[in-house]
Coordinates of C-alpha atoms in Angstrom, one line a residue:
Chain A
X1 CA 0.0 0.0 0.0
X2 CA 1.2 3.7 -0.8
X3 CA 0.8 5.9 2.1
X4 CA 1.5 9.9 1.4
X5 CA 2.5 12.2 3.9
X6 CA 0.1 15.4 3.6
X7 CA -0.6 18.7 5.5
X8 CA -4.2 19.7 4.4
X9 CA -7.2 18.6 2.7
X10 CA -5.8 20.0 -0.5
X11 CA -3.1 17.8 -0.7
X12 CA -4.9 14.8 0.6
X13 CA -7.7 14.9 -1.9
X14 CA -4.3 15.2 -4.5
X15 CA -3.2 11.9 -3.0
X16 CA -6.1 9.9 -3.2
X17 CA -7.1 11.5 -7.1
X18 CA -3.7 10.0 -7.6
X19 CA -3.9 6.5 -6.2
X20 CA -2.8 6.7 -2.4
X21 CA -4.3 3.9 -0.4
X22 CA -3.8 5.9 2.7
X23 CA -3.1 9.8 3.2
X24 CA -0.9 10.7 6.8
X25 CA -2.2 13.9 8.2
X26 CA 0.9 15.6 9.9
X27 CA 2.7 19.4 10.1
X28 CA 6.1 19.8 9.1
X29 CA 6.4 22.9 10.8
X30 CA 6.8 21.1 14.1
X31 CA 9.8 18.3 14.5
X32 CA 9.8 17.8 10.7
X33 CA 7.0 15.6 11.1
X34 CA 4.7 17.3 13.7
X35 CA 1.2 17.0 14.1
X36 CA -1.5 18.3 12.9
X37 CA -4.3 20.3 14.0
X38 CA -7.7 18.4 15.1
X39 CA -9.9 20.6 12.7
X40 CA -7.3 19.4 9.6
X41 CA -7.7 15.8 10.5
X42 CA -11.3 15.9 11.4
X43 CA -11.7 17.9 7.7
X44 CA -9.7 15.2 6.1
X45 CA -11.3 12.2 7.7
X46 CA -14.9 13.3 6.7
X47 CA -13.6 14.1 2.9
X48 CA -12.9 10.0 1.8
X49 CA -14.8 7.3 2.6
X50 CA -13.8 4.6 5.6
X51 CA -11.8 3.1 2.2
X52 CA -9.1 5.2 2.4
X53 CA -7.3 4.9 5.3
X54 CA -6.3 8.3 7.2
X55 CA -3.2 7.6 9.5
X56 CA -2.2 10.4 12.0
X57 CA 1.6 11.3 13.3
X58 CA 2.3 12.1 16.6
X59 CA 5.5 12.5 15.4
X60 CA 8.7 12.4 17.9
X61 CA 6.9 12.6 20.8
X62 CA 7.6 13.9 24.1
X63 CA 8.4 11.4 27.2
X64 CA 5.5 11.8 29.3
X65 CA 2.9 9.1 28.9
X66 CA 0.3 10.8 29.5
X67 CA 0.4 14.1 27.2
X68 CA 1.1 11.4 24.8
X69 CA -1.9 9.1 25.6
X70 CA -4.0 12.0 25.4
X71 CA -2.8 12.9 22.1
X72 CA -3.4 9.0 20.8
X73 CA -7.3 9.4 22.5
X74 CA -7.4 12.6 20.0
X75 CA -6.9 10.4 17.2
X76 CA -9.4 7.7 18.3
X77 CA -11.8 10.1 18.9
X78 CA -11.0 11.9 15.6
X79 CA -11.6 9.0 13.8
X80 CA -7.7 8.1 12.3
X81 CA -7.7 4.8 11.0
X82 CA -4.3 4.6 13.1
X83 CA -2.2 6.6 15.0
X84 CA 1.5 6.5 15.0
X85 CA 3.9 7.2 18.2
X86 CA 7.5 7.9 17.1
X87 CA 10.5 7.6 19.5
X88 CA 13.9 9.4 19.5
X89 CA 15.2 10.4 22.3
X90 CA 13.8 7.7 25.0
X91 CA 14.8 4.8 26.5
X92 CA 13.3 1.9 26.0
X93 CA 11.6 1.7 29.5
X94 CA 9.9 5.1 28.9
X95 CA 9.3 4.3 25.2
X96 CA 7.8 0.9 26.1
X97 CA 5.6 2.7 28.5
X98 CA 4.3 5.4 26.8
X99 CA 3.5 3.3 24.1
X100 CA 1.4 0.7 26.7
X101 CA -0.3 4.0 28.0
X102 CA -1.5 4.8 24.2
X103 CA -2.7 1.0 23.8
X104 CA -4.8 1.9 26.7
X105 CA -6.3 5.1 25.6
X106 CA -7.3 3.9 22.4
X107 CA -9.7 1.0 23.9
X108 CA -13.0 1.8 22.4
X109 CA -11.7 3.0 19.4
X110 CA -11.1 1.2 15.9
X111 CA -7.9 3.0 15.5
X112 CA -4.8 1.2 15.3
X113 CA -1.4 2.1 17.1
X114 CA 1.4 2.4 15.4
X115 CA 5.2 2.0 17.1
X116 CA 8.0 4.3 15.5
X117 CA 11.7 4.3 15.7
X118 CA 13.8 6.5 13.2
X119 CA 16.6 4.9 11.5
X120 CA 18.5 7.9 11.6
X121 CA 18.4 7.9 15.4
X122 CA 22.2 6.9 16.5
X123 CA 22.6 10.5 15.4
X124 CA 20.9 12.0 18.5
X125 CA 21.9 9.3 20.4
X126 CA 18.5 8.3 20.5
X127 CA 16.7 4.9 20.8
X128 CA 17.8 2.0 18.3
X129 CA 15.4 1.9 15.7
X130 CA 16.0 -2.3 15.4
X131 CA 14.3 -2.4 18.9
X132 CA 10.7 -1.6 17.2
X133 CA 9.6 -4.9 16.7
X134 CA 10.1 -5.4 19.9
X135 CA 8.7 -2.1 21.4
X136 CA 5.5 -2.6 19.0
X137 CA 5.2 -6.7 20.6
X138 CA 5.4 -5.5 24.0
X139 CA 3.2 -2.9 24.1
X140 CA 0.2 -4.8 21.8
X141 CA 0.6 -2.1 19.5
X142 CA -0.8 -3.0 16.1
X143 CA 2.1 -2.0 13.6
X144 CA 5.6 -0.5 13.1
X145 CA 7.0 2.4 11.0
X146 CA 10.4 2.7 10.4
X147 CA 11.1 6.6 9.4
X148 CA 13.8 9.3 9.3
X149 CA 13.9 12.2 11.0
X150 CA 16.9 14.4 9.0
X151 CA 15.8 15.8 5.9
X152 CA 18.9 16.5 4.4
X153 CA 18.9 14.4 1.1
X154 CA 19.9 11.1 3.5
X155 CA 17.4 8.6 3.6
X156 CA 16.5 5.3 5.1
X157 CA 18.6 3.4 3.2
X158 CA 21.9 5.6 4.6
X159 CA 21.3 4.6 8.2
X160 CA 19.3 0.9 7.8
X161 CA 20.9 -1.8 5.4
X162 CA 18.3 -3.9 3.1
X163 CA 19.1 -6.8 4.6
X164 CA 18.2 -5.4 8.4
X165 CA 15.3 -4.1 7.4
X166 CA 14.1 -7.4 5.6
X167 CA 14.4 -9.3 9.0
X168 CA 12.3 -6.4 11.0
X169 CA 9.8 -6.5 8.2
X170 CA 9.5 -10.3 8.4
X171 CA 9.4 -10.0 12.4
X172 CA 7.2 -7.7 12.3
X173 CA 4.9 -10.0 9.3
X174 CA 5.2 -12.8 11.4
X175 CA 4.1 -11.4 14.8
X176 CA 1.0 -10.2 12.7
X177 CA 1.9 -6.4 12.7
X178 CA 1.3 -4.1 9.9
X179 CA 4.9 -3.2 8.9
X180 CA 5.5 0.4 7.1
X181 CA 9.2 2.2 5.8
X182 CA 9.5 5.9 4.8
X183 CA 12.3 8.1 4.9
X184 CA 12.8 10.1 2.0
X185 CA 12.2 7.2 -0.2
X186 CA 12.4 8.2 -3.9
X187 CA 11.6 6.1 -7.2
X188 CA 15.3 4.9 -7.0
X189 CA 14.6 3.1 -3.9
X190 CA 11.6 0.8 -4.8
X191 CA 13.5 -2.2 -6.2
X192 CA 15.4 -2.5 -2.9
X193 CA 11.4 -1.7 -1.0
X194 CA 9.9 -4.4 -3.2
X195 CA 12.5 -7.0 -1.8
X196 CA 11.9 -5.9 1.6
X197 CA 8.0 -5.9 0.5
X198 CA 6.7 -4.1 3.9
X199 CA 3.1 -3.6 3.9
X200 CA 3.3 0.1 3.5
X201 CA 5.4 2.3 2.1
X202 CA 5.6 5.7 2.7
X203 CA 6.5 9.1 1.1
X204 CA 6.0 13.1 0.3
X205 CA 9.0 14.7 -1.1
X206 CA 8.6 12.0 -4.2
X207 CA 5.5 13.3 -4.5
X208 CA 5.5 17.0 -4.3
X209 CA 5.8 19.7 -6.9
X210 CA 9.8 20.1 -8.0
X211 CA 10.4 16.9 -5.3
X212 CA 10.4 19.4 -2.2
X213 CA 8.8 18.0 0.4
X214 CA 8.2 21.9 2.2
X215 CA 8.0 24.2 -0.4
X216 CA 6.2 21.9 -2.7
X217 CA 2.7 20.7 -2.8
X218 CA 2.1 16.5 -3.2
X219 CA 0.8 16.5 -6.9
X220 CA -1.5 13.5 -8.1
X221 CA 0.3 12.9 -11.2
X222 CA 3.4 12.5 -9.4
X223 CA 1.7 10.5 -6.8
X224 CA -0.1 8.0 -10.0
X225 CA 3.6 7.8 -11.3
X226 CA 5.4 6.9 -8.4
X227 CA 2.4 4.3 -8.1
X228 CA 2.9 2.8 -11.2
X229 CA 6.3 2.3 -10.8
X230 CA 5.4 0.2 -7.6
X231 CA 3.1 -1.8 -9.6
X232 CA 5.5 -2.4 -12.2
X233 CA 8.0 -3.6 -9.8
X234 CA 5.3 -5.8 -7.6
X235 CA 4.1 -7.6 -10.9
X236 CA 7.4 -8.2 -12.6
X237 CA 7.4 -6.0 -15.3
X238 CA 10.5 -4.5 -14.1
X239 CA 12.8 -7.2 -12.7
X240 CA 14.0 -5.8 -9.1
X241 CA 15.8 -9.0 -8.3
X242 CA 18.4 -9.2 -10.7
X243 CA 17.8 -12.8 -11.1
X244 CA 18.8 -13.4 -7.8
X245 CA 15.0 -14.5 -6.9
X246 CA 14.6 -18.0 -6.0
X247 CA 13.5 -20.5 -8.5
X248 CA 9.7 -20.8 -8.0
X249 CA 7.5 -23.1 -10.5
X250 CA 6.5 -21.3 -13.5
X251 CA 2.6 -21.0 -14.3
X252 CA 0.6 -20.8 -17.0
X253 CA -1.0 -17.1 -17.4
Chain B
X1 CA -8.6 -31.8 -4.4
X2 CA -8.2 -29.4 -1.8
X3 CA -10.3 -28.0 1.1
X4 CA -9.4 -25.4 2.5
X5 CA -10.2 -24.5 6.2
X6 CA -8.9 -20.6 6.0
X7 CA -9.0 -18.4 3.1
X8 CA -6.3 -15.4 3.7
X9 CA -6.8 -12.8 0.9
X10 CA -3.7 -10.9 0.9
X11 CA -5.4 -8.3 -1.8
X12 CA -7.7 -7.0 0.6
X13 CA -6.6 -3.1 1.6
X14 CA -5.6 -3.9 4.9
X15 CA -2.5 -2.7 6.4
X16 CA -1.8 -5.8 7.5
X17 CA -0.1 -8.1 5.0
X18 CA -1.2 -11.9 3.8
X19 CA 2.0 -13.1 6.0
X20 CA 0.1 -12.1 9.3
X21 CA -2.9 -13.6 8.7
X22 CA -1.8 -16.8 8.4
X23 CA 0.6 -16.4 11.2
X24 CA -3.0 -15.7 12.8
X25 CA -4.7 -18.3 11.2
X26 CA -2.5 -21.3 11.4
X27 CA -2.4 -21.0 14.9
X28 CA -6.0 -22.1 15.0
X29 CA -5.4 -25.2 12.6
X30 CA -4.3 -28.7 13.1
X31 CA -1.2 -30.0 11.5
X32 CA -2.7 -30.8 7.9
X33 CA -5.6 -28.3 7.4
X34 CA -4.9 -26.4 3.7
X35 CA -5.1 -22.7 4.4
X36 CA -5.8 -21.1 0.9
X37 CA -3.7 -17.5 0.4
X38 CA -4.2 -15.3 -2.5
X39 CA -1.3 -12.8 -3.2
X40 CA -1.2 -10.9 -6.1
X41 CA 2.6 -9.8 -6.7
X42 CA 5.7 -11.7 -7.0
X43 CA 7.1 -10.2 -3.6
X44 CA 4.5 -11.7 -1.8
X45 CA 4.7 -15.1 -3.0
X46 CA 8.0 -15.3 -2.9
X47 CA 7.3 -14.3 0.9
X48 CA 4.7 -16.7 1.5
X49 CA 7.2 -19.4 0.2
X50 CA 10.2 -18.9 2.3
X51 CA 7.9 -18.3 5.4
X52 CA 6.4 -22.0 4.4
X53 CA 9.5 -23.5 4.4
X54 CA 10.3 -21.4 7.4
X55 CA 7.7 -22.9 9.2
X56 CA 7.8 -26.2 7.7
X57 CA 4.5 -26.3 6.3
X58 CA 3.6 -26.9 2.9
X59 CA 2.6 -25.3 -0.8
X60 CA 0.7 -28.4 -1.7
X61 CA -0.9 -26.4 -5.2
X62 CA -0.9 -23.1 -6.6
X63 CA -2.3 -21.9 -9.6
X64 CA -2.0 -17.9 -11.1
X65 CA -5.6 -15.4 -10.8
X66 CA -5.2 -12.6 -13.0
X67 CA -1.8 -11.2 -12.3
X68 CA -1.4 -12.8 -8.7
X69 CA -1.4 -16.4 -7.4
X70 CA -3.7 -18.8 -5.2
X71 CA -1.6 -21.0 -2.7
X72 CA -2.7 -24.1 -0.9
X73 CA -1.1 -24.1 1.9
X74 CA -1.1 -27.7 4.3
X75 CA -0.1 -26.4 8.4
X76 CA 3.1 -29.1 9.1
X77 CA 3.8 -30.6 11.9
X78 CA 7.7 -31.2 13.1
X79 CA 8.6 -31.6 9.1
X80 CA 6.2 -34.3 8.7
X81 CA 3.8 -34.3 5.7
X82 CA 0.2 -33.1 6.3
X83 CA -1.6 -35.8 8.3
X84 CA -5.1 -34.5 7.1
X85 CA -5.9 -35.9 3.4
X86 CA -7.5 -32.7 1.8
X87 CA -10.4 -32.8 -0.5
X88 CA -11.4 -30.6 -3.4
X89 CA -14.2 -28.0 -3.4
X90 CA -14.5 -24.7 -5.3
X91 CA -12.9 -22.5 -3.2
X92 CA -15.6 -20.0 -4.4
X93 CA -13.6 -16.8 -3.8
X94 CA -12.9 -16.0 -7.5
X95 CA -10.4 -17.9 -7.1
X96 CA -8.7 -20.2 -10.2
X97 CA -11.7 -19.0 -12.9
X98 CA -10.5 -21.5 -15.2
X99 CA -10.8 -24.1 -12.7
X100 CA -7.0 -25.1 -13.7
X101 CA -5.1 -26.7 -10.6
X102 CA -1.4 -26.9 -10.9
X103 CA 0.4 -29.6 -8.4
X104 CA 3.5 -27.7 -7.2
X105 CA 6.6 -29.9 -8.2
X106 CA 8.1 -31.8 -5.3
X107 CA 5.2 -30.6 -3.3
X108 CA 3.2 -33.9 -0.7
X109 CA -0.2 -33.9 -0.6

């Protein structure tokens, strides 16, 4: 599924026109990858039918359960199809708790919770993102993301190997969480996402008028291209494996 | 002929993938009950294979639907073959519209 990242109705309604399967309601005015007003979520929500999923991001959040649980009951209440909780600067104790906190406020509500690391993280000295699998299993949480937080041309494939994220994805698969990469992921990058094959993938910048994720707008022909290059890569009309695959019996059409 | 006890459709739009429901649903089934998956890209089958040998169970058939595949799937037990004989039915999930099956070479059933 093709999740892109969007500020406002506007850009959400471009998103959908253009083939997103689910639009993520944040504000990159605060941390990068801030939330979003309630009003701006609520407006989105009502726009699209239950269909198209509408995630929210809490972004990096602060480490105090319960400002944080609060924020994930906003998101319930508000409708999100899921809410994601993203950790940088925590340990895992406080990380593991907040998230068990957000579990808890969103009984009652359909909305899924979503555990975040950053792959960039080691550069704060934050938490290490390879411990989300087992943050999202403790906690009950429904899902993992694994993002970046610099925007400075770096992306998830800089700080995370393919191979590393592979295993977390499978983990994650195998524990029955959702399982979801963005980071600055461009066209360039989908024949090492298709081998990882995560659930999700998400972008903006790719997406955006002249590929700027602050300045630009997320434009629906750029969001149909990007998605047809995903399909073309998921159905084998471009090879992403290099004839490395294994050998699986052929099949008539 | 195959009957199968679980039908995960890994097409659906669901954020969850066709590898966690059946991790979910095998967990209900004894060793030998087919659990039929529908994928419908390469990555996916090629996932649902190496988690089947993974987890020692078994692609006893698969046949293509539109531009994705059907797998049977038998739930093993220890590396032993599927104890439970399976029987044939229509699956009746749009699956297979010629009605072709194709036995997966090498695969027990």
């Amino acid at each position: 599924m093709l999740m892109v990242s969007v500020q406002n109705l506007d850009e959400a309604k471009e998103s959908v026109a253009g083939g997103a399967d689910i639009v993520d309601v944040k504000n990159l005015r605060e941390m990068v990858i801030g939330s979003n007003f309630p009003p701006v979520i609520r407006e989105v929500r009502r726009a699209f039918p239950a269909g198209v999923h509408v995630s929210v991001t809490l972004g990096v959040v602060p480490n105090q359960a319960g400002t944080v649980a609060l924020a994930v009951y906003g998101a319930g209440a508000l409708g999100a199809t899921s809410v994601k909780v993203g950790f940088i600067q925590s340990d895992y104790g406080t990380a593991l708790r907040i998230l068990r906190e957000s579990r808890r406020a969103l009984e009652g509500f359909d909305t899924k919770l979503i555990a975040a690391t950053f792959a960039d993280s080691p550069l704060y000295a934050g938490i290490d993102p390879r411990l989300v699998v087992q943050l999202a299993e403790e906690s009950q949480s429904d899902g993992i993301l694994i993002d970046t937080l610099v925007k400075d041309g770096r992306n998830l494939f800089d700080f995370l190997d393919e191979a590393t994220l592979k295993q977390l994805v499978m983990e994650g698969k195998e524990l029955g969480m959702s399982t979801a990469l963005s980071g600055t992921l461009q066209i360039a990058n989908l024949n090492q996402l298709v081998r990882i094959n995560p659930d999700i993938v998400g972008v903006r910048g790719a997406v955006c008028t002249r590929g700027d994720r602050e300045g630009g707008a997320v434009d629906s022909t750029a969001v149909a291209h990007l998605k047809d290059e995903l399909r073309q890569r998921l159905v084998g009309q471009i090879d992403v494996y290099d004839g490395s695959a294994p050998r699986l019996p052929t099949l008539p059409a | 002929m195959l009957r199968e006890a679980l039908v995960v459709d890994g097409t659906a739009k669901t954020c969850k993938g066709v590898i966690a429901g059946l991790e979910r649903g095998m967990t209900e089934l004894e060793p030998g009950d087919v659990v039929l998956a529908i994928v419908e890209d390469i990555p996916s089958r090629l996932e649902v294979y190496a988690w089947a040998q993974r987890k020692s169970h078994h692609i006893v058939e698969e046949r293509r639907r539109g531009v994705g595949y059907v797998l049977y799937i038998a739930k093993g037990a220890r590396n032993r073959v599927p104890l439970r004989a399976p029987t044939w039915r229509d699956p009746g999930h749009g699956a297979g519209e010629t009605g072709e099956v194709h036995p997966v070479p090498g695969a027990r059933a």
